[in-house]
Amino acid sequence: GYFSWWDKNSSEFRVRHEGWFEADTPNGGADKLGHAYSFYVSTRLMRSGFEWAGHNRRRAAQLAGLTSGAVSLGVEVMDGFTEEYGFSTEDVIMNLTGIGVGVFLETYPQWDDLFDLRLKYWPSDDARRLNDYDPLADYSGQTYLLITKASGVPSLCKLKWLRYLELALGYGTRGYQPTDGTGTQPTSRNLYYGLSLNLSQLLNDTLFKNHKPEKSHTQKVTKNILEYLQMPGTALLFEHNF
């Protein structure tokens, strides 16, 4: 963080109000969802670490939330002492929102069976044109999705084909970073909705059908990846521009 973001520091603490999802904000709000998503994922992964260290699931989730919260606040305070960024109250709120959702889903597995938060990424036109493939900064290639899984509904999970379907609701912006609105794409803020494929459930019922979950490292890694990332070609999404 120091070498990447904080090399141009300042002795004066500065607060910066960036706005939320307005069209004239730096990334149309995609960066705000990026903050929430990043700390959501870090909290959930950290829970596994604390549970491995000997804590029960609930306590591990609490410790993961506290640790992620402390890290997120420390990052924002350091940003406050830089000339470029500044302390962003919007970022703090979104960080804590992502942490809260992560703690909630880790504490209540029945809700985790029903919902996922995923990132769908495909390099934007401007990223390909500039040969600048940075998934973290290419906001124009990111789509954040709230997934509702049929496999998490008791009456639907028993149905042979319907159990693999998911409802997807998402948000993404186009034409912002990596070109800040000066590229080939016009800036837009987009709502996405449609259906997606529960690839994790499909693999469990086919490729991993005879595996014992507690012994299959490959299955655990695959499940984690598919819980946080929407694979290209596995969602049929319609777009509504703001």
PDB file of C-alpha atoms in Angstrom:
ATOM      1  CA  GLY A   1       0.000   0.000   0.000  1.00  0.00           C
ATOM      2  CA  TYR A   2       2.769   2.430   0.837  1.00  0.00           C
ATOM      3  CA  PHE A   3       4.633   1.972  -2.446  1.00  0.00           C
ATOM      4  CA  SER A   4       1.479   1.744  -4.583  1.00  0.00           C
ATOM      5  CA  TRP A   5      -0.764   4.426  -3.045  1.00  0.00           C
ATOM      6  CA  TRP A   6       0.868   6.360  -0.243  1.00  0.00           C
ATOM      7  CA  ASP A   7       4.273   7.394  -1.613  1.00  0.00           C
ATOM      8  CA  LYS A   8       3.039  10.995  -2.038  1.00  0.00           C
ATOM      9  CA  ASN A   9       1.927  11.531   1.528  1.00  0.00           C
ATOM     10  CA  SER A  10       1.049  14.720   3.325  1.00  0.00           C
ATOM     11  CA  SER A  11       1.226  15.859   6.942  1.00  0.00           C
ATOM     12  CA  GLU A  12      -2.290  17.290   6.669  1.00  0.00           C
ATOM     13  CA  PHE A  13      -5.295  14.980   7.075  1.00  0.00           C
ATOM     14  CA  ARG A  14      -7.824  15.560   4.317  1.00  0.00           C
ATOM     15  CA  VAL A  15     -11.410  14.355   3.934  1.00  0.00           C
ATOM     16  CA  ARG A  16     -12.704  13.826   0.396  1.00  0.00           C
ATOM     17  CA  HIS A  17     -16.398  13.519  -0.464  1.00  0.00           C
ATOM     18  CA  GLU A  18     -16.567  11.420  -3.640  1.00  0.00           C
ATOM     19  CA  GLY A  19     -20.315  10.903  -3.951  1.00  0.00           C
ATOM     20  CA  TRP A  20     -22.101   7.618  -4.475  1.00  0.00           C
ATOM     21  CA  PHE A  21     -23.598   6.390  -7.747  1.00  0.00           C
ATOM     22  CA  GLU A  22     -24.104   9.673  -9.591  1.00  0.00           C
ATOM     23  CA  ALA A  23     -23.039   9.942 -13.219  1.00  0.00           C
ATOM     24  CA  ASP A  24     -20.443  12.626 -12.446  1.00  0.00           C
ATOM     25  CA  THR A  25     -18.606  10.586  -9.791  1.00  0.00           C
ATOM     26  CA  PRO A  26     -15.182   9.145 -10.702  1.00  0.00           C
ATOM     27  CA  ASN A  27     -16.512   5.690 -11.620  1.00  0.00           C
ATOM     28  CA  GLY A  28     -20.281   5.969 -11.444  1.00  0.00           C
ATOM     29  CA  GLY A  29     -20.282   4.070  -8.144  1.00  0.00           C
ATOM     30  CA  ALA A  30     -18.540   0.936  -9.399  1.00  0.00           C
ATOM     31  CA  ASP A  31     -15.581   1.697  -7.153  1.00  0.00           C
ATOM     32  CA  LYS A  32     -17.921   1.840  -4.155  1.00  0.00           C
ATOM     33  CA  LEU A  33     -19.222  -1.639  -4.906  1.00  0.00           C
ATOM     34  CA  GLY A  34     -15.614  -2.681  -5.393  1.00  0.00           C
ATOM     35  CA  HIS A  35     -14.842  -1.595  -1.830  1.00  0.00           C
ATOM     36  CA  ALA A  36     -17.834  -3.502  -0.433  1.00  0.00           C
ATOM     37  CA  TYR A  37     -17.063  -6.603  -2.467  1.00  0.00           C
ATOM     38  CA  SER A  38     -13.358  -6.662  -1.580  1.00  0.00           C
ATOM     39  CA  PHE A  39     -13.954  -6.540   2.155  1.00  0.00           C
ATOM     40  CA  TYR A  40     -16.886  -8.943   1.841  1.00  0.00           C
ATOM     41  CA  VAL A  41     -14.567 -11.528   0.283  1.00  0.00           C
ATOM     42  CA  SER A  42     -11.686 -10.844   2.689  1.00  0.00           C
ATOM     43  CA  THR A  43     -13.997 -11.251   5.688  1.00  0.00           C
ATOM     44  CA  ARG A  44     -15.332 -14.570   4.469  1.00  0.00           C
ATOM     45  CA  LEU A  45     -11.889 -15.940   3.656  1.00  0.00           C
ATOM     46  CA  MET A  46     -10.564 -14.737   7.003  1.00  0.00           C
ATOM     47  CA  ARG A  47     -13.346 -16.583   8.797  1.00  0.00           C
ATOM     48  CA  SER A  48     -11.938 -19.854   7.473  1.00  0.00           C
ATOM     49  CA  GLY A  49      -8.540 -18.892   8.855  1.00  0.00           C
ATOM     50  CA  PHE A  50      -9.859 -18.122  12.317  1.00  0.00           C
ATOM     51  CA  GLU A  51     -11.876 -21.346  12.332  1.00  0.00           C
ATOM     52  CA  TRP A  52      -8.747 -23.269  11.330  1.00  0.00           C
ATOM     53  CA  ALA A  53      -7.026 -21.633  14.325  1.00  0.00           C
ATOM     54  CA  GLY A  54      -9.537 -23.256  16.680  1.00  0.00           C
ATOM     55  CA  HIS A  55     -12.527 -20.893  16.997  1.00  0.00           C
ATOM     56  CA  ASN A  56     -16.096 -21.990  16.382  1.00  0.00           C
ATOM     57  CA  ARG A  57     -17.814 -20.676  13.257  1.00  0.00           C
ATOM     58  CA  ARG A  58     -19.690 -17.809  14.943  1.00  0.00           C
ATOM     59  CA  ARG A  59     -16.656 -16.557  16.864  1.00  0.00           C
ATOM     60  CA  ALA A  60     -14.452 -16.924  13.776  1.00  0.00           C
ATOM     61  CA  ALA A  61     -16.910 -14.789  11.789  1.00  0.00           C
ATOM     62  CA  GLN A  62     -16.873 -12.112  14.492  1.00  0.00           C
ATOM     63  CA  LEU A  63     -13.071 -12.029  14.601  1.00  0.00           C
ATOM     64  CA  ALA A  64     -12.911 -11.871  10.808  1.00  0.00           C
ATOM     65  CA  GLY A  65     -15.304  -8.913  10.823  1.00  0.00           C
ATOM     66  CA  LEU A  66     -13.338  -7.056  13.485  1.00  0.00           C
ATOM     67  CA  THR A  67     -10.036  -7.680  11.695  1.00  0.00           C
ATOM     68  CA  SER A  68     -11.373  -6.596   8.312  1.00  0.00           C
ATOM     69  CA  GLY A  69     -12.954  -3.519   9.911  1.00  0.00           C
ATOM     70  CA  ALA A  70      -9.661  -2.494  11.512  1.00  0.00           C
ATOM     71  CA  VAL A  71      -7.759  -3.009   8.257  1.00  0.00           C
ATOM     72  CA  SER A  72     -10.326  -1.053   6.222  1.00  0.00           C
ATOM     73  CA  LEU A  73     -10.285   1.858   8.654  1.00  0.00           C
ATOM     74  CA  GLY A  74      -6.480   1.873   8.673  1.00  0.00           C
ATOM     75  CA  VAL A  75      -6.386   2.017   4.876  1.00  0.00           C
ATOM     76  CA  GLU A  76      -8.794   4.960   4.784  1.00  0.00           C
ATOM     77  CA  VAL A  77      -6.873   6.848   7.470  1.00  0.00           C
ATOM     78  CA  MET A  78      -3.670   6.409   5.476  1.00  0.00           C
ATOM     79  CA  ASP A  79      -5.529   7.638   2.388  1.00  0.00           C
ATOM     80  CA  GLY A  80      -6.428  10.733   4.403  1.00  0.00           C
ATOM     81  CA  PHE A  81      -2.758  11.655   4.591  1.00  0.00           C
ATOM     82  CA  THR A  82      -2.223  11.500   0.821  1.00  0.00           C
ATOM     83  CA  GLU A  83      -2.566  14.295  -1.727  1.00  0.00           C
ATOM     84  CA  GLU A  84      -4.314  12.105  -4.288  1.00  0.00           C
ATOM     85  CA  TYR A  85      -6.974  10.222  -2.339  1.00  0.00           C
ATOM     86  CA  GLY A  86      -8.065  11.654   0.988  1.00  0.00           C
ATOM     87  CA  PHE A  87     -10.251  10.039   3.636  1.00  0.00           C
ATOM     88  CA  SER A  88     -13.528   8.939   2.033  1.00  0.00           C
ATOM     89  CA  THR A  89     -16.557   8.494   4.284  1.00  0.00           C
ATOM     90  CA  GLU A  90     -18.345   6.785   1.387  1.00  0.00           C
ATOM     91  CA  ASP A  91     -15.571   4.191   1.147  1.00  0.00           C
ATOM     92  CA  VAL A  92     -15.712   3.545   4.891  1.00  0.00           C
ATOM     93  CA  ILE A  93     -19.471   2.964   4.756  1.00  0.00           C
ATOM     94  CA  MET A  94     -19.175   0.579   1.802  1.00  0.00           C
ATOM     95  CA  ASN A  95     -16.260  -1.270   3.421  1.00  0.00           C
ATOM     96  CA  LEU A  96     -18.311  -1.827   6.574  1.00  0.00           C
ATOM     97  CA  THR A  97     -21.351  -2.839   4.516  1.00  0.00           C
ATOM     98  CA  GLY A  98     -19.367  -5.557   2.766  1.00  0.00           C
ATOM     99  CA  ILE A  99     -17.921  -6.725   6.082  1.00  0.00           C
ATOM    100  CA  GLY A 100     -21.378  -6.826   7.665  1.00  0.00           C
ATOM    101  CA  VAL A 101     -22.830  -8.909   4.838  1.00  0.00           C
ATOM    102  CA  GLY A 102     -19.857 -11.271   5.025  1.00  0.00           C
ATOM    103  CA  VAL A 103     -20.232 -11.767   8.782  1.00  0.00           C
ATOM    104  CA  PHE A 104     -23.984 -12.299   8.429  1.00  0.00           C
ATOM    105  CA  LEU A 105     -23.666 -14.989   5.751  1.00  0.00           C
ATOM    106  CA  GLU A 106     -20.863 -16.744   7.611  1.00  0.00           C
ATOM    107  CA  THR A 107     -22.917 -16.740  10.806  1.00  0.00           C
ATOM    108  CA  TYR A 108     -26.135 -17.972   9.194  1.00  0.00           C
ATOM    109  CA  PRO A 109     -25.310 -20.697   6.616  1.00  0.00           C
ATOM    110  CA  GLN A 110     -28.960 -21.085   5.605  1.00  0.00           C
ATOM    111  CA  TRP A 111     -28.862 -17.578   4.117  1.00  0.00           C
ATOM    112  CA  ASP A 112     -25.493 -18.321   2.527  1.00  0.00           C
ATOM    113  CA  ASP A 113     -27.144 -21.269   0.767  1.00  0.00           C
ATOM    114  CA  LEU A 114     -29.645 -18.828  -0.748  1.00  0.00           C
ATOM    115  CA  PHE A 115     -27.538 -15.779  -1.664  1.00  0.00           C
ATOM    116  CA  ASP A 116     -24.155 -15.038  -3.249  1.00  0.00           C
ATOM    117  CA  LEU A 117     -22.379 -11.799  -4.074  1.00  0.00           C
ATOM    118  CA  ARG A 118     -20.268 -12.279  -7.191  1.00  0.00           C
ATOM    119  CA  LEU A 119     -18.040 -10.323  -9.514  1.00  0.00           C
ATOM    120  CA  LYS A 120     -18.347 -10.851 -13.245  1.00  0.00           C
ATOM    121  CA  TYR A 121     -15.345  -9.481 -15.144  1.00  0.00           C
ATOM    122  CA  TRP A 122     -14.567  -9.226 -18.810  1.00  0.00           C
ATOM    123  CA  PRO A 123     -11.881  -6.770 -20.030  1.00  0.00           C
ATOM    124  CA  SER A 124     -13.461  -3.576 -21.304  1.00  0.00           C
ATOM    125  CA  ASP A 125     -12.940  -2.337 -24.845  1.00  0.00           C
ATOM    126  CA  ASP A 126     -10.690   0.453 -23.609  1.00  0.00           C
ATOM    127  CA  ALA A 127      -8.596  -1.928 -21.497  1.00  0.00           C
ATOM    128  CA  ARG A 128      -8.001  -4.116 -24.539  1.00  0.00           C
ATOM    129  CA  ARG A 129      -7.241  -1.083 -26.702  1.00  0.00           C
ATOM    130  CA  LEU A 130      -4.721   0.221 -24.167  1.00  0.00           C
ATOM    131  CA  ASN A 131      -3.397  -3.281 -23.429  1.00  0.00           C
ATOM    132  CA  ASP A 132      -4.054  -2.482 -19.762  1.00  0.00           C
ATOM    133  CA  TYR A 133      -5.487  -5.670 -18.252  1.00  0.00           C
ATOM    134  CA  ASP A 134      -5.998  -4.810 -14.592  1.00  0.00           C
ATOM    135  CA  PRO A 135      -9.224  -6.394 -13.265  1.00  0.00           C
ATOM    136  CA  LEU A 136      -9.031  -4.330 -10.054  1.00  0.00           C
ATOM    137  CA  ALA A 137      -8.871  -0.957 -11.814  1.00  0.00           C
ATOM    138  CA  ASP A 138     -10.826  -1.758 -14.980  1.00  0.00           C
ATOM    139  CA  TYR A 139     -14.202  -0.742 -13.543  1.00  0.00           C
ATOM    140  CA  SER A 140     -15.726  -0.663 -17.017  1.00  0.00           C
ATOM    141  CA  GLY A 141     -15.248  -4.426 -17.239  1.00  0.00           C
ATOM    142  CA  GLN A 142     -16.776  -5.215 -13.854  1.00  0.00           C
ATOM    143  CA  THR A 143     -20.346  -6.209 -13.026  1.00  0.00           C
ATOM    144  CA  TYR A 144     -21.367  -6.845  -9.427  1.00  0.00           C
ATOM    145  CA  LEU A 145     -24.155  -9.405  -9.003  1.00  0.00           C
ATOM    146  CA  LEU A 146     -26.528 -10.360  -6.210  1.00  0.00           C
ATOM    147  CA  ILE A 147     -27.431 -14.001  -6.850  1.00  0.00           C
ATOM    148  CA  THR A 148     -30.463 -15.854  -5.492  1.00  0.00           C
ATOM    149  CA  LYS A 149     -30.015 -19.624  -5.822  1.00  0.00           C
ATOM    150  CA  ALA A 150     -32.845 -22.070  -6.424  1.00  0.00           C
ATOM    151  CA  SER A 151     -30.720 -24.711  -4.684  1.00  0.00           C
ATOM    152  CA  GLY A 152     -31.153 -22.715  -1.463  1.00  0.00           C
ATOM    153  CA  VAL A 153     -34.946 -22.997  -1.558  1.00  0.00           C
ATOM    154  CA  PRO A 154     -36.099 -26.340  -0.061  1.00  0.00           C
ATOM    155  CA  SER A 155     -39.038 -26.717  -2.458  1.00  0.00           C
ATOM    156  CA  LEU A 156     -36.869 -26.033  -5.519  1.00  0.00           C
ATOM    157  CA  CYS A 157     -33.594 -27.796  -4.718  1.00  0.00           C
ATOM    158  CA  LYS A 158     -35.240 -31.195  -5.264  1.00  0.00           C
ATOM    159  CA  LEU A 159     -36.270 -30.375  -8.828  1.00  0.00           C
ATOM    160  CA  LYS A 160     -33.786 -31.905 -11.268  1.00  0.00           C
ATOM    161  CA  TRP A 161     -33.120 -28.958 -13.604  1.00  0.00           C
ATOM    162  CA  LEU A 162     -34.567 -25.977 -11.783  1.00  0.00           C
ATOM    163  CA  ARG A 163     -32.070 -26.383  -8.945  1.00  0.00           C
ATOM    164  CA  TYR A 164     -29.295 -25.192 -11.253  1.00  0.00           C
ATOM    165  CA  LEU A 165     -30.965 -21.858 -12.022  1.00  0.00           C
ATOM    166  CA  GLU A 166     -30.303 -18.569 -10.271  1.00  0.00           C
ATOM    167  CA  LEU A 167     -31.829 -15.103 -10.367  1.00  0.00           C
ATOM    168  CA  ALA A 168     -29.228 -12.395 -10.936  1.00  0.00           C
ATOM    169  CA  LEU A 169     -29.483  -8.681 -10.181  1.00  0.00           C
ATOM    170  CA  GLY A 170     -26.448  -6.515 -10.800  1.00  0.00           C
ATOM    171  CA  TYR A 171     -24.861  -3.137 -11.364  1.00  0.00           C
ATOM    172  CA  GLY A 172     -21.961  -2.015 -13.513  1.00  0.00           C
ATOM    173  CA  THR A 173     -20.609   1.080 -15.223  1.00  0.00           C
ATOM    174  CA  ARG A 174     -19.049   1.449 -18.649  1.00  0.00           C
ATOM    175  CA  GLY A 175     -16.762   4.084 -20.113  1.00  0.00           C
ATOM    176  CA  TYR A 176     -15.157   5.208 -16.852  1.00  0.00           C
ATOM    177  CA  GLN A 177     -11.818   3.732 -15.792  1.00  0.00           C
ATOM    178  CA  PRO A 178      -9.365   2.899 -17.260  1.00  0.00           C
ATOM    179  CA  THR A 179      -9.933   6.011 -19.444  1.00  0.00           C
ATOM    180  CA  ASP A 180     -11.923   8.276 -17.073  1.00  0.00           C
ATOM    181  CA  GLY A 181     -14.568   8.916 -19.708  1.00  0.00           C
ATOM    182  CA  THR A 182     -12.172   9.801 -22.536  1.00  0.00           C
ATOM    183  CA  GLY A 183     -12.162   6.394 -24.249  1.00  0.00           C
ATOM    184  CA  THR A 184     -14.188   4.887 -27.052  1.00  0.00           C
ATOM    185  CA  GLN A 185     -17.097   3.876 -24.824  1.00  0.00           C
ATOM    186  CA  PRO A 186     -19.623   6.493 -23.674  1.00  0.00           C
ATOM    187  CA  THR A 187     -20.105   6.579 -19.917  1.00  0.00           C
ATOM    188  CA  SER A 188     -23.154   4.737 -18.635  1.00  0.00           C
ATOM    189  CA  ARG A 189     -24.501   3.272 -15.408  1.00  0.00           C
ATOM    190  CA  ASN A 190     -26.310   0.001 -15.911  1.00  0.00           C
ATOM    191  CA  LEU A 191     -28.701  -2.220 -14.023  1.00  0.00           C
ATOM    192  CA  TYR A 192     -28.492  -5.904 -15.005  1.00  0.00           C
ATOM    193  CA  TYR A 193     -31.071  -8.612 -14.406  1.00  0.00           C
ATOM    194  CA  GLY A 194     -31.576 -12.131 -15.665  1.00  0.00           C
ATOM    195  CA  LEU A 195     -30.745 -15.777 -15.069  1.00  0.00           C
ATOM    196  CA  SER A 196     -27.467 -17.493 -14.286  1.00  0.00           C
ATOM    197  CA  LEU A 197     -26.222 -21.037 -13.955  1.00  0.00           C
ATOM    198  CA  ASN A 198     -25.324 -22.475 -10.569  1.00  0.00           C
ATOM    199  CA  LEU A 199     -22.098 -23.976 -11.823  1.00  0.00           C
ATOM    200  CA  SER A 200     -21.011 -25.036  -8.344  1.00  0.00           C
ATOM    201  CA  GLN A 201     -24.155 -27.118  -7.838  1.00  0.00           C
ATOM    202  CA  LEU A 202     -23.830 -28.600 -11.324  1.00  0.00           C
ATOM    203  CA  LEU A 203     -20.237 -29.683 -10.649  1.00  0.00           C
ATOM    204  CA  ASN A 204     -21.233 -31.148  -7.278  1.00  0.00           C
ATOM    205  CA  ASP A 205     -23.846 -33.305  -8.992  1.00  0.00           C
ATOM    206  CA  THR A 206     -21.585 -34.414 -11.843  1.00  0.00           C
ATOM    207  CA  LEU A 207     -17.808 -34.085 -11.605  1.00  0.00           C
ATOM    208  CA  PHE A 208     -17.689 -34.227  -7.785  1.00  0.00           C
ATOM    209  CA  LYS A 209     -20.631 -36.583  -7.356  1.00  0.00           C
ATOM    210  CA  ASN A 210     -18.557 -39.363  -5.799  1.00  0.00           C
ATOM    211  CA  HIS A 211     -16.222 -37.093  -3.823  1.00  0.00           C
ATOM    212  CA  LYS A 212     -16.399 -36.683  -0.086  1.00  0.00           C
ATOM    213  CA  PRO A 213     -16.503 -32.876   0.478  1.00  0.00           C
ATOM    214  CA  GLU A 214     -14.456 -33.025   3.672  1.00  0.00           C
ATOM    215  CA  LYS A 215     -11.628 -34.781   1.799  1.00  0.00           C
ATOM    216  CA  SER A 216     -11.732 -33.127  -1.620  1.00  0.00           C
ATOM    217  CA  HIS A 217      -9.389 -30.125  -1.708  1.00  0.00           C
ATOM    218  CA  THR A 218     -10.222 -29.512  -5.378  1.00  0.00           C
ATOM    219  CA  GLN A 219     -13.936 -29.334  -4.621  1.00  0.00           C
ATOM    220  CA  LYS A 220     -13.416 -26.878  -1.752  1.00  0.00           C
ATOM    221  CA  VAL A 221     -11.266 -24.567  -3.880  1.00  0.00           C
ATOM    222  CA  THR A 222     -13.716 -24.746  -6.802  1.00  0.00           C
ATOM    223  CA  LYS A 223     -16.666 -23.989  -4.523  1.00  0.00           C
ATOM    224  CA  ASN A 224     -14.897 -20.942  -3.078  1.00  0.00           C
ATOM    225  CA  ILE A 225     -13.992 -19.558  -6.489  1.00  0.00           C
ATOM    226  CA  LEU A 226     -17.499 -20.012  -7.877  1.00  0.00           C
ATOM    227  CA  GLU A 227     -19.059 -18.435  -4.795  1.00  0.00           C
ATOM    228  CA  TYR A 228     -17.302 -15.132  -5.463  1.00  0.00           C
ATOM    229  CA  LEU A 229     -16.806 -15.078  -9.242  1.00  0.00           C
ATOM    230  CA  GLN A 230     -19.338 -15.397 -12.055  1.00  0.00           C
ATOM    231  CA  MET A 231     -17.709 -17.334 -14.847  1.00  0.00           C
ATOM    232  CA  PRO A 232     -18.040 -15.844 -18.375  1.00  0.00           C
ATOM    233  CA  GLY A 233     -20.827 -17.424 -20.389  1.00  0.00           C
ATOM    234  CA  THR A 234     -22.820 -18.645 -17.363  1.00  0.00           C
ATOM    235  CA  ALA A 235     -25.318 -15.767 -17.118  1.00  0.00           C
ATOM    236  CA  LEU A 236     -27.994 -14.368 -19.421  1.00  0.00           C
ATOM    237  CA  LEU A 237     -28.296 -10.729 -18.410  1.00  0.00           C
ATOM    238  CA  PHE A 238     -30.485  -7.930 -19.693  1.00  0.00           C
ATOM    239  CA  GLU A 239     -29.339  -4.336 -19.409  1.00  0.00           C
ATOM    240  CA  HIS A 240     -31.118  -1.160 -18.336  1.00  0.00           C
ATOM    241  CA  ASN A 241     -29.191   2.091 -18.739  1.00  0.00           C
ATOM    242  CA  PHE A 242     -29.619   4.988 -16.329  1.00  0.00           C
TER     243      PHE A 242
END
